[in-house]
Coordinates of C-alpha atoms in Angstrom, one line a residue:
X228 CA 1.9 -14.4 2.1
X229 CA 1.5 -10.4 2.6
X230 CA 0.3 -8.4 5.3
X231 CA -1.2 -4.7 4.3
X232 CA -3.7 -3.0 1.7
X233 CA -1.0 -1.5 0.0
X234 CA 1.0 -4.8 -0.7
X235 CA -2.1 -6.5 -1.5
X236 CA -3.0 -4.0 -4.2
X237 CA 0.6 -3.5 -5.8
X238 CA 2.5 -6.6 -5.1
X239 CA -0.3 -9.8 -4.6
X240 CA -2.8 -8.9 -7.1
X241 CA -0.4 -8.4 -10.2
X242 CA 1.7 -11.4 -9.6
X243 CA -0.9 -13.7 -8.3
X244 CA -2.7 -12.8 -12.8
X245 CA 0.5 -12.8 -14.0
X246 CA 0.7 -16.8 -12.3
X247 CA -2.9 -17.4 -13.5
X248 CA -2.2 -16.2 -16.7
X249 CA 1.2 -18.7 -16.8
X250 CA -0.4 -21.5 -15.3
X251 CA -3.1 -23.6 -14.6
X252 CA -4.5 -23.0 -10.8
X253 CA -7.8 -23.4 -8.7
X254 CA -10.0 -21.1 -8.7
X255 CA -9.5 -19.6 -12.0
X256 CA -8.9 -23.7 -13.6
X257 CA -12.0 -25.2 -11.6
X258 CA -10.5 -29.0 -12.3
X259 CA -6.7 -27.8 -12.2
X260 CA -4.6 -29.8 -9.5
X261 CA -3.0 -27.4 -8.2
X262 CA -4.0 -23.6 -6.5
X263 CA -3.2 -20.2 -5.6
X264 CA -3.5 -19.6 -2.1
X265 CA -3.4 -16.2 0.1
X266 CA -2.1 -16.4 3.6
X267 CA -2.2 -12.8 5.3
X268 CA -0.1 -12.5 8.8
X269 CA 0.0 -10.5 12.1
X270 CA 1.0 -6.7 11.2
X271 CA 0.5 -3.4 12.9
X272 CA 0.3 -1.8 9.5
X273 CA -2.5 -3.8 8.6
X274 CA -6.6 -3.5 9.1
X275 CA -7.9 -6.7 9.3
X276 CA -10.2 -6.7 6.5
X277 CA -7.1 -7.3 4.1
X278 CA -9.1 -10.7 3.5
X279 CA -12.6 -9.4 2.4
X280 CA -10.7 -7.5 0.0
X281 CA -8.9 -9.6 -1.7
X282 CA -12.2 -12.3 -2.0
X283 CA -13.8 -10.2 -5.0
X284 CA -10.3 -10.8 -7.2
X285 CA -11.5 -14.1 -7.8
X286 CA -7.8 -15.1 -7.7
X287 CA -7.1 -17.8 -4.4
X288 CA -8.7 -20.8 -3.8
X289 CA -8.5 -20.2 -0.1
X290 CA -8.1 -16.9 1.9
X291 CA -6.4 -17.5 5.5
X292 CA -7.1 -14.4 7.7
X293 CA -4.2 -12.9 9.7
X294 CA -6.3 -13.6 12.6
X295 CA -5.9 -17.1 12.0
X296 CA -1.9 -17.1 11.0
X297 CA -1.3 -18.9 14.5
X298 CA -3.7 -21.8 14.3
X299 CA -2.4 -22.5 10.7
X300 CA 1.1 -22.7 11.5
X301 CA 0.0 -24.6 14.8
X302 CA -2.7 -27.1 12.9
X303 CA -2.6 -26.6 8.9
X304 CA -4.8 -29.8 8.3
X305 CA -7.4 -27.3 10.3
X306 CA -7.7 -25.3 7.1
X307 CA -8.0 -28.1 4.4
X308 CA -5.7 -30.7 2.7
X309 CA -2.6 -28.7 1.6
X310 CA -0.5 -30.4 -1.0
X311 CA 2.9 -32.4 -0.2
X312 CA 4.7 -29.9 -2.3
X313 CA 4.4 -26.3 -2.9
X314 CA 6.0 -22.9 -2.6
X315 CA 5.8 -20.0 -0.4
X316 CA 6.0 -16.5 -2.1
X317 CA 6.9 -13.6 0.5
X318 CA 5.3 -10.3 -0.2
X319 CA 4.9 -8.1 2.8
X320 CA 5.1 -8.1 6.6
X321 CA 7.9 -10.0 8.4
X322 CA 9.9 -12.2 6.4
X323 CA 10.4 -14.8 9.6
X324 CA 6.8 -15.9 8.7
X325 CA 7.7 -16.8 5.3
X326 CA 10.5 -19.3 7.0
X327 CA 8.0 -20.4 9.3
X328 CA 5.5 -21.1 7.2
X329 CA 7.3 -22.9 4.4
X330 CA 9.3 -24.7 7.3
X331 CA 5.8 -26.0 8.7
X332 CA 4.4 -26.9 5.2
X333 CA 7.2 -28.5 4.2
X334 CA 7.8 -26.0 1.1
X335 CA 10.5 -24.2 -0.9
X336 CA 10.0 -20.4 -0.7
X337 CA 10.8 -17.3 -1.9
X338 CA 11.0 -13.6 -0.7
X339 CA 10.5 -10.6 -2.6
X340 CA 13.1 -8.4 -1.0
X341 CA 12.7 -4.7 -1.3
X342 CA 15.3 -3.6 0.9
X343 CA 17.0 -6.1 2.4
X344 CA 17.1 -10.2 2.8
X345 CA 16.5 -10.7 6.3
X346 CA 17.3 -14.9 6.6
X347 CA 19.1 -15.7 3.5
X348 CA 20.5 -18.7 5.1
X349 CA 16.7 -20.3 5.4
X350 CA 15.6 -18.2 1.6
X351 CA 15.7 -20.8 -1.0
X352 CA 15.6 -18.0 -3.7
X353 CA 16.0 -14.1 -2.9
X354 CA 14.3 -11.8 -5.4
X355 CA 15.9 -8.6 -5.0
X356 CA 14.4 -5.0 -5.7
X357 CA 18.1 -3.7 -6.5
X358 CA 21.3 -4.6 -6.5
X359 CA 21.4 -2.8 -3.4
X360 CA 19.7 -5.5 -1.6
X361 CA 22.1 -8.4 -3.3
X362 CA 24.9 -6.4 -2.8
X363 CA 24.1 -6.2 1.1
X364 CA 24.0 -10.2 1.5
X365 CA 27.0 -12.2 2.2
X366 CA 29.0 -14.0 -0.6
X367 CA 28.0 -16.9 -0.2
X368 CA 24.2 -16.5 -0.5
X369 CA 24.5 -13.6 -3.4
X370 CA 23.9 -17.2 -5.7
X371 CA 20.6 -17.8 -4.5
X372 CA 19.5 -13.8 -5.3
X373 CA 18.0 -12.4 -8.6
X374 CA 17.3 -8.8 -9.2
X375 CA 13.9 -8.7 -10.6
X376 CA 13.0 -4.9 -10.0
X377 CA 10.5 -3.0 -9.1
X378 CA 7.1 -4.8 -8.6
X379 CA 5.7 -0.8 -8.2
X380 CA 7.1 -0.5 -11.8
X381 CA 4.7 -2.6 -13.3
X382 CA 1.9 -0.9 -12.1
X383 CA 1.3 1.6 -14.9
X384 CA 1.2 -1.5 -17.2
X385 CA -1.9 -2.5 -15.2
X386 CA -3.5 0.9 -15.1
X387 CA -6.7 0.8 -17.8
X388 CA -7.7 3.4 -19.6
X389 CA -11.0 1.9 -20.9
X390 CA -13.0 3.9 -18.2
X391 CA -11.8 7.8 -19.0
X392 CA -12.4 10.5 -16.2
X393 CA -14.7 13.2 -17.6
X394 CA -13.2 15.9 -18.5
X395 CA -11.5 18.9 -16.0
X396 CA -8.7 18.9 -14.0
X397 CA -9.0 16.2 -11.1
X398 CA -7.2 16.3 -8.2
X399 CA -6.7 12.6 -6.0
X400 CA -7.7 12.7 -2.4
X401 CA -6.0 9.5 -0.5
X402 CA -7.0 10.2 3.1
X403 CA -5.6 6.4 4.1
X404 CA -7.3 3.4 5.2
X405 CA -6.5 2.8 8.6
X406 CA -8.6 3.9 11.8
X407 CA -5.7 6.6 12.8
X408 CA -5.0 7.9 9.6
X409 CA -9.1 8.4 8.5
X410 CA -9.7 9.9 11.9
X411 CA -7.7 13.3 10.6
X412 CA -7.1 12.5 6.7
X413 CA -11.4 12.5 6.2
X414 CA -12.0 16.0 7.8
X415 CA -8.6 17.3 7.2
X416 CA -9.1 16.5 3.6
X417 CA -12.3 17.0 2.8
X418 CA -12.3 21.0 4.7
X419 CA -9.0 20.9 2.2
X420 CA -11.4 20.6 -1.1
X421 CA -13.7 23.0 0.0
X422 CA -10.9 26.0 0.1
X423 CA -9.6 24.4 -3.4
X424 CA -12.3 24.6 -4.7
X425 CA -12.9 28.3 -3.9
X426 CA -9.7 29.1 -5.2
X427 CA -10.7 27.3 -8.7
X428 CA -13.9 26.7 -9.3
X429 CA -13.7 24.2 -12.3
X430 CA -11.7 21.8 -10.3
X431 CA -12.8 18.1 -9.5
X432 CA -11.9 15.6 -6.7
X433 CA -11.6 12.1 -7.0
X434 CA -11.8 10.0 -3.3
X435 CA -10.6 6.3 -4.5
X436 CA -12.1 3.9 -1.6
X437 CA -9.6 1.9 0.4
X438 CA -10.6 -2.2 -0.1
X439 CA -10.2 -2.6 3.1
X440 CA -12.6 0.1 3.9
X441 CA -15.8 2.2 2.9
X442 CA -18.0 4.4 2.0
X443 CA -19.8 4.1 5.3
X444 CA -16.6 4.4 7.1
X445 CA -15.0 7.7 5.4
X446 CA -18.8 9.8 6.2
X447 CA -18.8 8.2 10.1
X448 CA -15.0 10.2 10.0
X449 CA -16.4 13.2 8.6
X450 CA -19.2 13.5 10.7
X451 CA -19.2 14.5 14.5
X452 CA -18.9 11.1 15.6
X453 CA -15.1 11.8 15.0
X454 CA -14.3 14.0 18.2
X455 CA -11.2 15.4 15.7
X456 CA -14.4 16.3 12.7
X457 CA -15.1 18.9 15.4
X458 CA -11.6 20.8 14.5
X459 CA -12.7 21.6 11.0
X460 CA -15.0 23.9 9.3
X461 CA -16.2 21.2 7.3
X462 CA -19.2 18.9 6.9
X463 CA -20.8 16.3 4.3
X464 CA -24.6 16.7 3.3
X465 CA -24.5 13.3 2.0
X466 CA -23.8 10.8 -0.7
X467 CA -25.2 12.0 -4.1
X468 CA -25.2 8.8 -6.0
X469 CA -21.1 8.4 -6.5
X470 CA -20.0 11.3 -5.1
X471 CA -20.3 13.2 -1.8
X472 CA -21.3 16.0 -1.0
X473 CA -19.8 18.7 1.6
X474 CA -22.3 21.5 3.3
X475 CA -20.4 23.9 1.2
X476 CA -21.6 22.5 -2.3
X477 CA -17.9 20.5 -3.2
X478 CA -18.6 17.2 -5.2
X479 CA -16.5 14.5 -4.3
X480 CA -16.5 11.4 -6.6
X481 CA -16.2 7.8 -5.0
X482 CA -14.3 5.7 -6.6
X483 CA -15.8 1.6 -5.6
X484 CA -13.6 -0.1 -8.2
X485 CA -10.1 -1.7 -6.6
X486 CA -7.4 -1.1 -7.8
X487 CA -7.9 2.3 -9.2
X488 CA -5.3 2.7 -11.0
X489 CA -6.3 4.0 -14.2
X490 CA -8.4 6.7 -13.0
X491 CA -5.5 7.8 -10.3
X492 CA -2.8 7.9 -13.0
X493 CA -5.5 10.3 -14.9
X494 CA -5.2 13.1 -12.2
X495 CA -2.8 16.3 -11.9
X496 CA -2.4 16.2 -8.5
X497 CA -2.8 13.7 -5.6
X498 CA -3.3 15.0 -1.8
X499 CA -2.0 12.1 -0.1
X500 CA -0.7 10.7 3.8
X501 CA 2.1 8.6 4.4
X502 CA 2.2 4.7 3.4
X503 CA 2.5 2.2 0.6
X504 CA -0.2 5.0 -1.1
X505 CA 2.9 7.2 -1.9
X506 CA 4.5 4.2 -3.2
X507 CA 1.4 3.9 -5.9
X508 CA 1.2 7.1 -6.8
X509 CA 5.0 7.5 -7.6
X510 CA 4.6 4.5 -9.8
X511 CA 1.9 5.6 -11.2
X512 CA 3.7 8.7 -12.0
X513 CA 1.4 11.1 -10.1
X514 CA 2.1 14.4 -8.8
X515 CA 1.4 14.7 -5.4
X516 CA 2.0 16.7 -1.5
X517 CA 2.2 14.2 1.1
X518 CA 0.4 16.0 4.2
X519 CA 0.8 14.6 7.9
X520 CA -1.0 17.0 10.1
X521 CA 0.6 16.0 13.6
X522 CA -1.2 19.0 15.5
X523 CA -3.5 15.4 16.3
X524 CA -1.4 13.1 18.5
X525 CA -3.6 10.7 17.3
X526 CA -2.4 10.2 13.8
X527 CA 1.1 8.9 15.0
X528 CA -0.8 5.5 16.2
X529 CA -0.8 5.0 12.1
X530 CA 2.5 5.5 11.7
X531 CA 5.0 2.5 11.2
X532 CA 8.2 0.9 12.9
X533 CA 9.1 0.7 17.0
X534 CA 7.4 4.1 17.6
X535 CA 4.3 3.7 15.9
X536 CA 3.8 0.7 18.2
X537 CA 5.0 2.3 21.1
X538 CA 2.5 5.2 20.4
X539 CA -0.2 2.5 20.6
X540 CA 0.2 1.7 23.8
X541 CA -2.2 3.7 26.8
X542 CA -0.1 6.1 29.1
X543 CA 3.1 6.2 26.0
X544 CA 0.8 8.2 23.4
X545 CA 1.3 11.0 24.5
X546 CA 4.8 11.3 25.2
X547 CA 6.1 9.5 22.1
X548 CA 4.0 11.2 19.6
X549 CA 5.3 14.7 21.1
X550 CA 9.0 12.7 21.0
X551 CA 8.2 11.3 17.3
X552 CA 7.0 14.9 16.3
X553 CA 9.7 16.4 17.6
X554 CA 12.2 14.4 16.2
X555 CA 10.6 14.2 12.6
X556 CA 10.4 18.1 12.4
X557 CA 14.4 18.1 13.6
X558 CA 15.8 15.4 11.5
X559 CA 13.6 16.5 8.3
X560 CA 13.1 12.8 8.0
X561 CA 12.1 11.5 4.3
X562 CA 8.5 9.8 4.4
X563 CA 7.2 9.5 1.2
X564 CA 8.7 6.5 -0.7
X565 CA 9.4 8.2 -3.7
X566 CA 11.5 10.3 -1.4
X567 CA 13.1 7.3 0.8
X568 CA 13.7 5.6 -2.4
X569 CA 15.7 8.7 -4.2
X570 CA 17.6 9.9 -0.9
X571 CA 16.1 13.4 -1.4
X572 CA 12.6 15.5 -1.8
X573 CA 11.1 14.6 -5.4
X574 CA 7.8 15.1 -3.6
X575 CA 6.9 18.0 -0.9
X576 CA 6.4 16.4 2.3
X577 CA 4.2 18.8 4.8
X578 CA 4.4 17.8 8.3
X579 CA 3.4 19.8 11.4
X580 CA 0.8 21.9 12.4
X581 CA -0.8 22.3 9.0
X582 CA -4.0 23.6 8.1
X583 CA -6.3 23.2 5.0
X584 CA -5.8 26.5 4.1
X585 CA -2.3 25.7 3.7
X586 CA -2.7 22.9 1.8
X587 CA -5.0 24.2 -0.7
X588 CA -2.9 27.5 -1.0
X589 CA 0.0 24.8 -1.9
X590 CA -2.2 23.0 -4.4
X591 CA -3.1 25.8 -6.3
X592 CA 0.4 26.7 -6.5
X593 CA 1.4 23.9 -7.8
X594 CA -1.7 23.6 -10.1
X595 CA -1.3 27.0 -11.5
X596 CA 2.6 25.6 -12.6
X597 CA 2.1 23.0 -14.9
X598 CA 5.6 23.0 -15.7
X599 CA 6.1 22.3 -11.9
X600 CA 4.2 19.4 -12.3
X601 CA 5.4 17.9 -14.9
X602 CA 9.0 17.6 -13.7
X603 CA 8.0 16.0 -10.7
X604 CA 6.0 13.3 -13.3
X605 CA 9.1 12.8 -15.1
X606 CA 11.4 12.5 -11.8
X607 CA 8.5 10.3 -10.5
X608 CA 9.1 8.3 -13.8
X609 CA 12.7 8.2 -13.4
X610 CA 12.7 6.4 -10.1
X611 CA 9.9 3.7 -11.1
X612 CA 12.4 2.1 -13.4
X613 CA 12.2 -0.4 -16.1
X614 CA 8.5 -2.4 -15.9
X615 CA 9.2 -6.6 -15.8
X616 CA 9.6 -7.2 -12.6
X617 CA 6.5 -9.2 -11.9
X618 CA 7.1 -11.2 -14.9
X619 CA 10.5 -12.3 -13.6
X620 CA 9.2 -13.2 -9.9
X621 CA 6.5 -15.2 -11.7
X622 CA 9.5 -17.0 -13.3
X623 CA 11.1 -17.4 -10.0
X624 CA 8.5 -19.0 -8.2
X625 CA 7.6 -21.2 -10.8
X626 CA 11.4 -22.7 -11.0
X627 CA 10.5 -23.8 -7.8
X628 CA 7.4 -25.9 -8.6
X629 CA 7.6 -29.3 -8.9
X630 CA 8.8 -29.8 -12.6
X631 CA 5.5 -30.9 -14.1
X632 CA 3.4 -28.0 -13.3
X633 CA 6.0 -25.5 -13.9
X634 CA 6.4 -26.6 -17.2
X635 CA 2.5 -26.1 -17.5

C-alpha cells in the first residue's frame, strides 16, 4: 500500500524487484501462484495518476486506484479472487489503512515506519527507519520492531550509469508534480534557467518528468494559460525533440525515463521545491537549493499536514497561506528532508518572496565553489546511511508468508 509519487518511486518500486527478484510472483512468474499487488489510498499529497505510473514497471498483477480504496475495503471480491492468506506491506499515507486493510483481507501486515509506529498494538511486524522510531514504542511492542534503515539509502544502488549525460555541467530542475506546485515551480523555474544561463553560458539543464505527470502538462504551466506564467519574463518556443525550448534560446532536456536516478545523481546542482523530491536527491547525494516562492498564495495548497488542507478549502486560502507564510518565515522551519532528518540546514532552504534572479545569482555562487559543493555531497552522504535496508524489509515481509512460499 502507498499513497504519493515520491513513495512510489523510492520505496514501492525497489522493494516490490527486490521481492521479484527473491520470489516467485504474478506478473513477473506468469504460472506462479502467488502475486504482487499495489493498493494506492486516499491522500492529499497525492495526484491521482499514481496508478498509470506504476502500470509500465511491469511489477503488480493488479493496480487498485486510490479512487477505488473504499469499494475495496467495502467489497474486495469486486476486484478479483484475493488469496486466503497474504501480507500487507505499509509504504506511505496513513498507516490506519494498512490495519484496515489487512483486517478486511484477513492478512498479517507490516509497516515501514519512518518516524513513528502509529498502531503497534494492530502491527504484526514494525520495520523501523531508526532506532528512534523503536525507541518511541512502548516495551512491550519494541519485540515486534526491526530497524531495517533507510529505504532512501538504497537508492544510489539503483541509480545506472549505463546511460551517461553528455558532457558539461548539468544543473537538475525538479519543479514538482502536483497542480499547486507546477503552477509556480514551471515559470518560476524555467525564467530561473534563462538568467543562469546568462551568467554561464556552457551550463545545461536537465527537467526529469514527474510519472504522474507530463510533458504536455509542464508547457500548459509555462504558457499563459497559467494566470501565475504571466508574473515571469519567461516563455517556451516549444519542444525541440527532448528538450524544450525557452523564447530566450535556453535548452532544457526532458527526461521520459522513471525513475531517473542515474542521470539526477550525474548533476552538480539540483533546483528543487519541497516534498519527497528533497528526500531523493539527498539520497542520491545531490547538491541542491530548495526554493518555495510563497509571494503565490497558491503554492501553499501543495504543501502538506493540517494547513495544507486547510489552505484547500474556498474562503480559508487566503488567510492561512498569509498565517502559514508568516509563521514559516518566523519559526525558520526545516523543509527539506535532508534538513528535517539532520535537525539543522545541510541544504539552503529559500522561502519568501524570491525571484529568479535570486536564485540564479545563488546557483552560480554555489557553482562557482566547488568546494562548497562538495561538502554538502559528503554531508548529504553522511545522513543517507548504510544501503540494506530494502533487502531487510524484503526479509521481513517474507517471514510473514505462508511457509511454503517464503521458502521459495
Amino acid at each position: 500500500m502507498a499513497n504519493g509519487p515520491g513513495e512510489l518511486t523510492t520505496w514501492v518500486r525497489p522493494l516490490a524487484e527486490r521481492l521479484h527478484a527473491m520470489l516467485p510472483l504474478r506478473p513477473r512468474v506468469p504460472d506462479a501462484p502467488s502475486s504482487l499487488e499495489l493498493v494506492l489510498v486516499p491522500c492529499p499529497n497525492a495526484t491521482g495518476h499514481e496508478h498509470g505510473a506504476a502500470r509500465p514497471w511491469h511489477q503488480f498483477d493488479r493496480i487498485v486506484p486510490a479512487a477505488q480504496f473504499w469499494r475495496l475495503l467495502i467489497q474486495p471480491r469486486r476486484y478479483g479472487v484475493w488469496p486466503r492468506r497474504g501480507v500487507v506491506v505499509f509504504l506511505g499515507g496513513d498507516q490506519f489503512w494498512t490495519v484496515l486493510l489487512s483486517a478486511r483481507l484477513g492478512y498479517r501486515h507490516v509497516t515501514y515506519a519512518e518516524w513513528v509506529a502509529r498502531w503497534p498494538q494492530w502491527n504484526d511486524r514494525i520495520a523501523a527507519m531508526s532506532e528512534a522510531v523503536r525507541d518511541q514504542l512502548p516495551r512491550r511492542y519494541r519485540e515486534r520492531c526491526r530497524v531495517v534503515g533507510d529505504l532512501m539509502a538504497d537508492l544510489s544502488s539503483f541509480a545506472s550509469h549505463d546511460d551517461p549525460l553528455p558532457d558539461g555541467e548539468w544543473i537538475a530542475l525538479l519543479p514538482g508534480s502536483k497542480r499547486a506546485k507546477l503552477s509556480v515551480g514551471m515559470p518560476f523555474f524555467l525564467e530561473t534557467a534563462d538568467r543562469l544561463a546568462r551568467r554561464r553560458p556552457g551550463v545545461r539543464f536537465l527537467l526529469p518528468v514527474a510519472p504522474t505527470t507530463s510533458v504536455a502538462e509542464l508547457l500548459h504551466y509555462s504558457g499563459p494559460e497559467n494566470p501565475i506564467a504571466r508574473c515571469y519574463r519567461t516563455a517556451v518556443e516549444g519542444v525541440d525533440g527532448e528538450e524544450l525550448v525557452t523564447a530566450a534560446g535556453t535548452r532544457i532536456r526532458l527526461l521520459q525515463r522513471h525513475p531517473a536516478h542515474g542521470p539526477l545523481s550525474q548533476c552538480t546542482l539540483a533546483l528543487t521545491t519541497v516534498g519527497a523530491n528533497t528526500a531523493e536527491l539527498g539520497a542520491l547525494a545531490v547538491p541542491m537549493i530548495v526554493v518555495v516562492p510563497t509571494q503565490h498564495l497558491e503554492v501553499m495548497q501543495a504543501w502538506d499536514g493540517g494547513f495544507g488542507l486547510l489552505a484547500r478549502l474556498p474562503g480559508f486560502r487566503r488567510i492561512i497561506g498569509v498565517l502559514l507564510t508568516v509563521w514559516r518565515l518566523r519559526n525558520n522551519g526545516l523543509m527539506a528532508w535532508p534538513n528535517i532528518s539532520a535537525g539543522r540546514r545541510v541544504v539552503p532552504e529559500r522561502v519568501g518572496a524570491i525571484t529568479p534572479d535570486d536564485i540564479a545569482s545563488e546557483a552560480n555562487m554555489w557553482l562557482e565553489a566547488p568546494e562548497r559543493l562538495a561538502a554538502q555531497r559528503e554531508e548529504l552522504r553522511a545522513l543517507r546511511g548504510q544501503p540494506g535496508a530494502v533487502a531487510a524489509l524484503a526479509d521481513e515481509v517474507r517471514q510473514q508468508l505462508p511457509r511454503a512460499l517464503g521458502s521459495a
